[in-house]
Amino acid sequence: MNPATGIYQESDAGLTGLLVEAESNPEQLYMVIFDEMNLAQVEHWFSPFISLLELEKNKRLLQLYHPSVQCEYAYPSEVDIGDNIIFVGTVNFDETTKSFSQRLLDRANVITPRKLSFSEVWNMQQNQVSGRYETTRISKSVFREVWMNSSAGEISDLREEEAALMDLLHEALQKTDSQQGISFRVIRAIANYINNIPCLLDGSTVISRGDAWDIQLKQRVLSKLSGMEATIGTLVGIFHGENYEEGTLTGILQFAHSQRISSFEQSIELLKKKAKELTTHGYAN
């Protein structure tokens, strides 16, 4: 809204136009990518989307301006955020950016891409296929109804030993900070992820159930661990020189019954990384 003219004008980013277009084309799949989205405090500008995306899909109405206000380009006063839109954000964590709140992290997968070695990139470039890759346009229906399991993930989809492990981790987090822990929202999201492991033509899954658990624990639970040694040191452990003294969470993941669920290699590696940050900087992110 332009306060000088009282007229609603779209920003240069063109997000409003894309949302309106997506509403007009419900079968077309759209992806909105927010580059370096944490240069400003994410909750300050993204909070309307956080709240809307938790509502039923026919109730996700984002108000752009009051209906009585004049609009320069005849945009509607509100736009429906359908399930044909996927929101993705890229972030950096350094002194120039803002950290995420627990509220936001509770609702998102935090994915840290693996850095390729120079040799891997060299091999890829040496063996790359000339010309463009063949692409396939995927509709919203194919993505939501064919590629995805229509039933929402529930705790009952987990195995008994998996639910017991989540209880152990939750109790360990709660002992350190009563505001920490694993929410029902996170558990349902993990169950939904496991229910949607892609299958190959021969019926085998792309990744094992154990690997899926490792990935989700890293992305949905351990990604929320940040703070000083006094806050999270007992959870992630600490390094004494090159020797790692395991924390409570590492010990739980290395229990025999936990190892029957997954090796948790990525999760344990992340805990060690945070422990190393505590030793070096006195703070882990």
mmCIF file of C-alpha atoms in Angstrom:
data_model
loop_
_atom_site.group_PDB
_atom_site.id
_atom_site.type_symbol
_atom_site.label_atom_id
_atom_site.label_comp_id
_atom_site.label_asym_id
_atom_site.label_seq_id
_atom_site.Cartn_x
_atom_site.Cartn_y
_atom_site.Cartn_z
ATOM 1 C CA MET A 1 0.000 0.000 0.000
ATOM 2 C CA ASN A 2 1.405 3.395 -1.030
ATOM 3 C CA PRO A 3 0.690 5.672 1.955
ATOM 4 C CA ALA A 4 1.096 8.810 -0.170
ATOM 5 C CA THR A 5 -1.546 7.890 -2.748
ATOM 6 C CA GLY A 6 -3.651 5.352 -0.845
ATOM 7 C CA ILE A 7 -3.282 3.003 -3.825
ATOM 8 C CA TYR A 8 -2.166 -0.626 -3.603
ATOM 9 C CA GLN A 9 0.868 -1.285 -5.800
ATOM 10 C CA GLU A 10 2.637 -4.590 -6.274
ATOM 11 C CA SER A 11 6.309 -4.775 -5.255
ATOM 12 C CA ASP A 12 9.046 -5.208 -7.854
ATOM 13 C CA ALA A 13 9.467 -8.863 -6.863
ATOM 14 C CA GLY A 14 6.169 -9.738 -8.561
ATOM 15 C CA LEU A 15 5.072 -12.149 -5.833
ATOM 16 C CA THR A 16 1.502 -10.862 -5.736
ATOM 17 C CA GLY A 17 1.110 -11.338 -9.478
ATOM 18 C CA LEU A 18 2.408 -14.895 -9.229
ATOM 19 C CA LEU A 19 0.001 -15.733 -6.383
ATOM 20 C CA VAL A 20 -2.923 -14.328 -8.377
ATOM 21 C CA GLU A 21 -1.808 -16.315 -11.437
ATOM 22 C CA ALA A 22 -1.539 -19.494 -9.347
ATOM 23 C CA GLU A 23 -5.063 -18.957 -8.039
ATOM 24 C CA SER A 24 -6.320 -18.673 -11.629
ATOM 25 C CA ASN A 25 -4.474 -21.863 -12.671
ATOM 26 C CA PRO A 26 -5.110 -24.352 -9.840
ATOM 27 C CA GLU A 27 -3.815 -27.337 -11.846
ATOM 28 C CA GLN A 28 -0.425 -25.755 -12.589
ATOM 29 C CA LEU A 29 2.347 -26.269 -10.035
ATOM 30 C CA TYR A 30 4.280 -23.199 -8.853
ATOM 31 C CA MET A 31 7.396 -22.858 -6.704
ATOM 32 C CA VAL A 32 8.225 -19.615 -4.900
ATOM 33 C CA ILE A 33 11.891 -19.347 -3.889
ATOM 34 C CA PHE A 34 12.896 -16.721 -1.322
ATOM 35 C CA ASP A 35 16.619 -16.164 -1.815
ATOM 36 C CA GLU A 36 18.559 -15.402 1.393
ATOM 37 C CA MET A 37 15.271 -15.109 3.229
ATOM 38 C CA ASN A 38 16.863 -14.493 6.646
ATOM 39 C CA LEU A 39 18.630 -11.226 5.809
ATOM 40 C CA ALA A 40 15.711 -9.762 7.782
ATOM 41 C CA GLN A 41 13.841 -11.443 10.633
ATOM 42 C CA VAL A 42 11.763 -14.034 8.786
ATOM 43 C CA GLU A 43 8.832 -13.922 11.206
ATOM 44 C CA HIS A 44 8.370 -10.191 10.555
ATOM 45 C CA TRP A 45 7.466 -10.632 6.882
ATOM 46 C CA PHE A 46 6.629 -14.327 6.505
ATOM 47 C CA SER A 47 4.281 -14.722 9.484
ATOM 48 C CA PRO A 48 1.092 -14.313 7.369
ATOM 49 C CA PHE A 49 2.159 -17.305 5.253
ATOM 50 C CA ILE A 50 3.105 -19.399 8.307
ATOM 51 C CA SER A 51 -0.377 -19.011 9.766
ATOM 52 C CA LEU A 52 -2.201 -19.493 6.462
ATOM 53 C CA LEU A 53 -0.381 -22.656 5.415
ATOM 54 C CA GLU A 54 -1.654 -24.449 8.522
ATOM 55 C CA LEU A 55 -5.286 -23.866 7.584
ATOM 56 C CA GLU A 56 -7.408 -26.099 5.366
ATOM 57 C CA LYS A 57 -6.657 -25.398 1.722
ATOM 58 C CA ASN A 58 -10.003 -23.674 1.036
ATOM 59 C CA LYS A 59 -9.434 -21.233 3.928
ATOM 60 C CA ARG A 60 -5.968 -19.914 3.010
ATOM 61 C CA LEU A 61 -6.997 -16.390 2.043
ATOM 62 C CA LEU A 62 -4.170 -13.843 2.139
ATOM 63 C CA GLN A 63 -5.488 -10.291 2.472
ATOM 64 C CA LEU A 64 -3.534 -7.860 0.298
ATOM 65 C CA TYR A 65 -5.399 -4.714 1.260
ATOM 66 C CA HIS A 66 -8.738 -3.620 2.724
ATOM 67 C CA PRO A 67 -11.609 -4.120 0.238
ATOM 68 C CA SER A 68 -12.495 -0.416 0.426
ATOM 69 C CA VAL A 69 -9.044 0.673 -0.814
ATOM 70 C CA GLN A 70 -8.459 1.549 -4.475
ATOM 71 C CA CYS A 71 -6.074 -0.750 -6.364
ATOM 72 C CA GLU A 72 -3.999 0.517 -9.284
ATOM 73 C CA TYR A 73 -3.926 -2.732 -11.284
ATOM 74 C CA ALA A 74 -7.221 -4.240 -10.126
ATOM 75 C CA TYR A 75 -5.636 -6.913 -7.963
ATOM 76 C CA PRO A 76 -8.220 -8.609 -5.732
ATOM 77 C CA SER A 77 -8.256 -7.579 -2.079
ATOM 78 C CA GLU A 78 -7.398 -11.154 -1.108
ATOM 79 C CA VAL A 79 -5.839 -14.137 -2.841
ATOM 80 C CA ASP A 80 -6.270 -17.852 -2.167
ATOM 81 C CA ILE A 81 -3.020 -19.702 -1.393
ATOM 82 C CA GLY A 82 -3.729 -23.094 -2.927
ATOM 83 C CA ASP A 83 -1.876 -26.388 -2.605
ATOM 84 C CA ASN A 84 -0.396 -25.810 -6.069
ATOM 85 C CA ILE A 85 2.243 -23.489 -4.558
ATOM 86 C CA ILE A 86 5.451 -24.699 -2.891
ATOM 87 C CA PHE A 87 7.477 -22.263 -0.777
ATOM 88 C CA VAL A 88 11.263 -22.718 -0.562
ATOM 89 C CA GLY A 89 13.835 -20.425 1.025
ATOM 90 C CA THR A 90 17.627 -20.262 0.909
ATOM 91 C CA VAL A 91 19.470 -19.048 4.000
ATOM 92 C CA ASN A 92 22.933 -18.257 5.291
ATOM 93 C CA PHE A 93 23.919 -18.293 8.944
ATOM 94 C CA ASP A 94 26.543 -15.674 9.740
ATOM 95 C CA GLU A 95 26.857 -12.288 11.437
ATOM 96 C CA THR A 96 24.817 -10.585 8.676
ATOM 97 C CA THR A 97 21.700 -12.758 8.996
ATOM 98 C CA LYS A 98 18.952 -13.486 11.512
ATOM 99 C CA SER A 99 18.385 -16.815 13.231
ATOM 100 C CA PHE A 100 15.079 -18.681 12.966
ATOM 101 C CA SER A 101 12.549 -18.888 15.770
ATOM 102 C CA GLN A 102 11.410 -22.234 17.175
ATOM 103 C CA ARG A 103 7.949 -21.490 15.769
ATOM 104 C CA LEU A 104 9.268 -21.362 12.217
ATOM 105 C CA LEU A 105 11.613 -24.334 12.593
ATOM 106 C CA ASP A 106 8.705 -26.394 13.915
ATOM 107 C CA ARG A 107 7.014 -25.996 10.538
ATOM 108 C CA ALA A 108 9.845 -26.543 8.051
ATOM 109 C CA ASN A 109 12.489 -28.984 6.900
ATOM 110 C CA VAL A 110 15.970 -27.468 7.185
ATOM 111 C CA ILE A 111 18.006 -29.005 4.351
ATOM 112 C CA THR A 112 21.790 -28.559 4.257
ATOM 113 C CA PRO A 113 23.136 -29.612 0.830
ATOM 114 C CA ARG A 114 26.364 -31.604 0.787
ATOM 115 C CA LYS A 115 29.265 -29.763 -0.806
ATOM 116 C CA LEU A 116 30.636 -31.682 -3.761
ATOM 117 C CA SER A 117 34.376 -32.199 -3.952
ATOM 118 C CA PHE A 118 36.257 -30.572 -6.814
ATOM 119 C CA SER A 119 36.965 -34.050 -8.206
ATOM 120 C CA GLU A 120 33.245 -34.875 -8.273
ATOM 121 C CA VAL A 121 32.469 -31.639 -10.118
ATOM 122 C CA TRP A 122 35.327 -32.321 -12.549
ATOM 123 C CA ASN A 123 33.928 -35.790 -13.299
ATOM 124 C CA MET A 124 30.426 -34.402 -13.768
ATOM 125 C CA GLN A 125 31.646 -31.791 -16.226
ATOM 126 C CA GLN A 126 33.747 -34.318 -18.126
ATOM 127 C CA ASN A 127 30.834 -36.712 -18.515
ATOM 128 C CA GLN A 128 27.965 -34.277 -18.931
ATOM 129 C CA VAL A 129 25.548 -34.899 -21.779
ATOM 130 C CA SER A 130 25.573 -32.235 -24.458
ATOM 131 C CA GLY A 131 22.343 -30.383 -25.059
ATOM 132 C CA ARG A 132 19.413 -29.774 -22.738
ATOM 133 C CA TYR A 133 17.993 -32.326 -20.357
ATOM 134 C CA GLU A 134 14.531 -33.595 -21.149
ATOM 135 C CA THR A 135 11.945 -32.011 -18.875
ATOM 136 C CA THR A 136 8.436 -33.079 -17.953
ATOM 137 C CA ARG A 137 5.698 -30.704 -16.853
ATOM 138 C CA ILE A 138 4.028 -31.964 -13.687
ATOM 139 C CA SER A 139 0.532 -30.834 -12.756
ATOM 140 C CA LYS A 140 -0.645 -30.186 -9.226
ATOM 141 C CA SER A 141 -2.870 -33.274 -9.350
ATOM 142 C CA VAL A 142 0.030 -35.549 -10.311
ATOM 143 C CA PHE A 143 2.244 -34.064 -7.606
ATOM 144 C CA ARG A 144 -0.350 -34.125 -4.813
ATOM 145 C CA GLU A 145 -2.410 -37.202 -5.716
ATOM 146 C CA VAL A 146 -0.100 -39.552 -7.657
ATOM 147 C CA TRP A 147 3.329 -38.809 -6.235
ATOM 148 C CA MET A 148 2.124 -38.273 -2.668
ATOM 149 C CA ASN A 149 0.221 -40.458 -0.233
ATOM 150 C CA SER A 150 -3.156 -38.783 0.197
ATOM 151 C CA SER A 151 -3.508 -39.775 3.865
ATOM 152 C CA ALA A 152 -1.842 -37.397 6.318
ATOM 153 C CA GLY A 153 0.877 -38.818 8.526
ATOM 154 C CA GLU A 154 -0.224 -39.863 12.002
ATOM 155 C CA ILE A 155 1.616 -41.155 15.048
ATOM 156 C CA SER A 156 -0.083 -44.525 14.538
ATOM 157 C CA ASP A 157 1.918 -44.860 11.292
ATOM 158 C CA LEU A 158 5.098 -45.168 13.355
ATOM 159 C CA ARG A 159 6.416 -48.394 14.790
ATOM 160 C CA GLU A 160 6.341 -48.814 18.558
ATOM 161 C CA GLU A 161 10.122 -48.568 18.933
ATOM 162 C CA GLU A 162 10.161 -45.397 16.806
ATOM 163 C CA ALA A 163 7.583 -43.688 19.025
ATOM 164 C CA ALA A 164 9.550 -44.784 22.114
ATOM 165 C CA LEU A 165 12.726 -43.226 20.691
ATOM 166 C CA MET A 166 10.933 -39.925 20.110
ATOM 167 C CA ASP A 167 9.788 -40.008 23.751
ATOM 168 C CA LEU A 168 13.390 -40.455 24.919
ATOM 169 C CA LEU A 169 14.627 -37.571 22.767
ATOM 170 C CA HIS A 170 11.733 -35.348 23.849
ATOM 171 C CA GLU A 171 12.414 -36.008 27.536
ATOM 172 C CA ALA A 172 16.128 -35.239 27.084
ATOM 173 C CA LEU A 173 15.333 -31.928 25.382
ATOM 174 C CA GLN A 174 12.769 -31.021 28.042
ATOM 175 C CA LYS A 175 15.236 -31.602 30.892
ATOM 176 C CA THR A 176 17.516 -28.934 29.450
ATOM 177 C CA ASP A 177 14.792 -26.451 28.535
ATOM 178 C CA SER A 178 11.081 -26.866 29.243
ATOM 179 C CA GLN A 179 10.333 -24.855 26.077
ATOM 180 C CA GLN A 180 12.234 -27.368 23.953
ATOM 181 C CA GLY A 181 11.003 -30.748 22.837
ATOM 182 C CA ILE A 182 9.357 -32.544 19.933
ATOM 183 C CA SER A 183 5.858 -31.360 19.091
ATOM 184 C CA PHE A 184 2.977 -33.420 17.714
ATOM 185 C CA ARG A 185 3.263 -31.297 14.566
ATOM 186 C CA VAL A 186 6.839 -32.483 14.030
ATOM 187 C CA ILE A 187 5.977 -36.131 14.705
ATOM 188 C CA ARG A 188 3.130 -36.014 12.178
ATOM 189 C CA ALA A 189 5.426 -34.359 9.627
ATOM 190 C CA ILE A 190 8.012 -37.113 10.109
ATOM 191 C CA ALA A 191 5.321 -39.792 9.720
ATOM 192 C CA ASN A 192 4.098 -38.079 6.558
ATOM 193 C CA TYR A 193 7.653 -37.982 5.172
ATOM 194 C CA ILE A 194 8.150 -41.696 5.839
ATOM 195 C CA ASN A 195 4.778 -42.494 4.241
ATOM 196 C CA ASN A 196 5.941 -40.710 1.092
ATOM 197 C CA ILE A 197 9.325 -42.335 0.452
ATOM 198 C CA PRO A 198 9.365 -42.704 -3.366
ATOM 199 C CA CYS A 199 9.365 -46.191 -4.886
ATOM 200 C CA LEU A 200 11.199 -47.370 -7.980
ATOM 201 C CA LEU A 201 9.590 -49.412 -10.756
ATOM 202 C CA ASP A 202 10.669 -52.668 -9.089
ATOM 203 C CA GLY A 203 8.853 -51.682 -5.894
ATOM 204 C CA SER A 204 11.968 -50.910 -3.856
ATOM 205 C CA THR A 205 12.205 -47.559 -2.084
ATOM 206 C CA VAL A 206 14.642 -44.818 -3.103
ATOM 207 C CA ILE A 207 15.937 -44.645 0.472
ATOM 208 C CA SER A 208 15.448 -47.014 3.372
ATOM 209 C CA ARG A 209 13.127 -46.294 6.282
ATOM 210 C CA GLY A 210 16.202 -46.011 8.502
ATOM 211 C CA ASP A 211 17.800 -43.401 6.243
ATOM 212 C CA ALA A 212 14.504 -41.493 6.173
ATOM 213 C CA TRP A 213 14.484 -41.396 9.972
ATOM 214 C CA ASP A 214 18.064 -40.138 10.025
ATOM 215 C CA ILE A 215 17.261 -37.380 7.526
ATOM 216 C CA GLN A 216 14.116 -36.280 9.338
ATOM 217 C CA LEU A 217 15.698 -36.251 12.784
ATOM 218 C CA LYS A 218 18.460 -34.046 11.399
ATOM 219 C CA GLN A 219 16.093 -31.734 9.500
ATOM 220 C CA ARG A 220 13.139 -31.496 11.893
ATOM 221 C CA VAL A 221 14.557 -31.934 15.403
ATOM 222 C CA LEU A 222 18.307 -31.340 15.648
ATOM 223 C CA SER A 223 18.161 -28.281 13.379
ATOM 224 C CA LYS A 224 16.488 -26.430 16.265
ATOM 225 C CA LEU A 225 19.437 -26.900 18.621
ATOM 226 C CA SER A 226 21.367 -23.667 19.052
ATOM 227 C CA GLY A 227 22.922 -21.764 21.925
ATOM 228 C CA MET A 228 25.876 -21.636 24.285
ATOM 229 C CA GLU A 229 27.557 -24.536 26.048
ATOM 230 C CA ALA A 230 25.542 -23.933 29.199
ATOM 231 C CA THR A 231 22.356 -24.333 27.153
ATOM 232 C CA ILE A 232 23.014 -27.263 24.818
ATOM 233 C CA GLY A 233 26.416 -28.626 25.842
ATOM 234 C CA THR A 234 24.955 -31.582 27.745
ATOM 235 C CA LEU A 235 22.786 -32.450 24.736
ATOM 236 C CA VAL A 236 25.298 -32.304 21.864
ATOM 237 C CA GLY A 237 28.504 -33.085 23.791
ATOM 238 C CA ILE A 238 31.853 -31.317 23.797
ATOM 239 C CA PHE A 239 35.310 -31.764 22.292
ATOM 240 C CA HIS A 240 38.455 -31.974 24.412
ATOM 241 C CA GLY A 241 41.120 -31.453 21.806
ATOM 242 C CA GLU A 242 40.369 -34.142 19.233
ATOM 243 C CA ASN A 243 38.449 -36.320 21.682
ATOM 244 C CA TYR A 244 34.661 -36.137 21.565
ATOM 245 C CA GLU A 245 32.708 -36.508 24.781
ATOM 246 C CA GLU A 246 29.228 -37.530 23.695
ATOM 247 C CA GLY A 247 26.151 -35.680 24.872
ATOM 248 C CA THR A 248 22.788 -37.038 25.976
ATOM 249 C CA LEU A 249 21.291 -37.072 22.465
ATOM 250 C CA THR A 250 24.321 -38.800 20.950
ATOM 251 C CA GLY A 251 24.127 -41.474 23.622
ATOM 252 C CA ILE A 252 20.436 -42.075 22.972
ATOM 253 C CA LEU A 253 21.015 -42.458 19.223
ATOM 254 C CA GLN A 254 23.826 -44.940 19.855
ATOM 255 C CA PHE A 255 21.697 -47.178 22.107
ATOM 256 C CA ALA A 256 21.284 -50.663 20.668
ATOM 257 C CA HIS A 257 17.503 -50.295 20.271
ATOM 258 C CA SER A 258 17.987 -46.940 18.489
ATOM 259 C CA GLN A 259 20.509 -48.481 16.110
ATOM 260 C CA ARG A 260 17.876 -51.046 15.111
ATOM 261 C CA ILE A 261 15.825 -48.129 13.747
ATOM 262 C CA SER A 262 18.708 -46.373 11.971
ATOM 263 C CA SER A 263 22.453 -45.874 12.166
ATOM 264 C CA PHE A 264 21.698 -42.134 12.503
ATOM 265 C CA GLU A 265 25.040 -41.312 10.873
ATOM 266 C CA GLN A 266 23.948 -37.881 9.631
ATOM 267 C CA SER A 267 22.300 -36.961 12.926
ATOM 268 C CA ILE A 268 25.302 -37.974 15.023
ATOM 269 C CA GLU A 269 27.606 -36.114 12.637
ATOM 270 C CA LEU A 270 25.478 -32.974 13.063
ATOM 271 C CA LEU A 271 25.646 -33.301 16.858
ATOM 272 C CA LYS A 272 29.440 -33.572 16.649
ATOM 273 C CA LYS A 273 29.538 -30.523 14.378
ATOM 274 C CA LYS A 274 27.560 -28.497 16.923
ATOM 275 C CA ALA A 275 29.849 -29.754 19.699
ATOM 276 C CA LYS A 276 32.855 -28.601 17.663
ATOM 277 C CA GLU A 277 31.269 -25.170 17.231
ATOM 278 C CA LEU A 278 30.770 -24.938 20.996
ATOM 279 C CA THR A 279 34.428 -25.751 21.580
ATOM 280 C CA THR A 280 35.683 -23.302 18.959
ATOM 281 C CA HIS A 281 33.252 -20.399 19.234
ATOM 282 C CA GLY A 282 31.396 -20.970 22.489
ATOM 283 C CA TYR A 283 28.143 -21.016 20.508
ATOM 284 C CA ALA A 284 26.489 -23.453 18.106
ATOM 285 C CA ASN A 285 23.958 -22.579 15.416
#
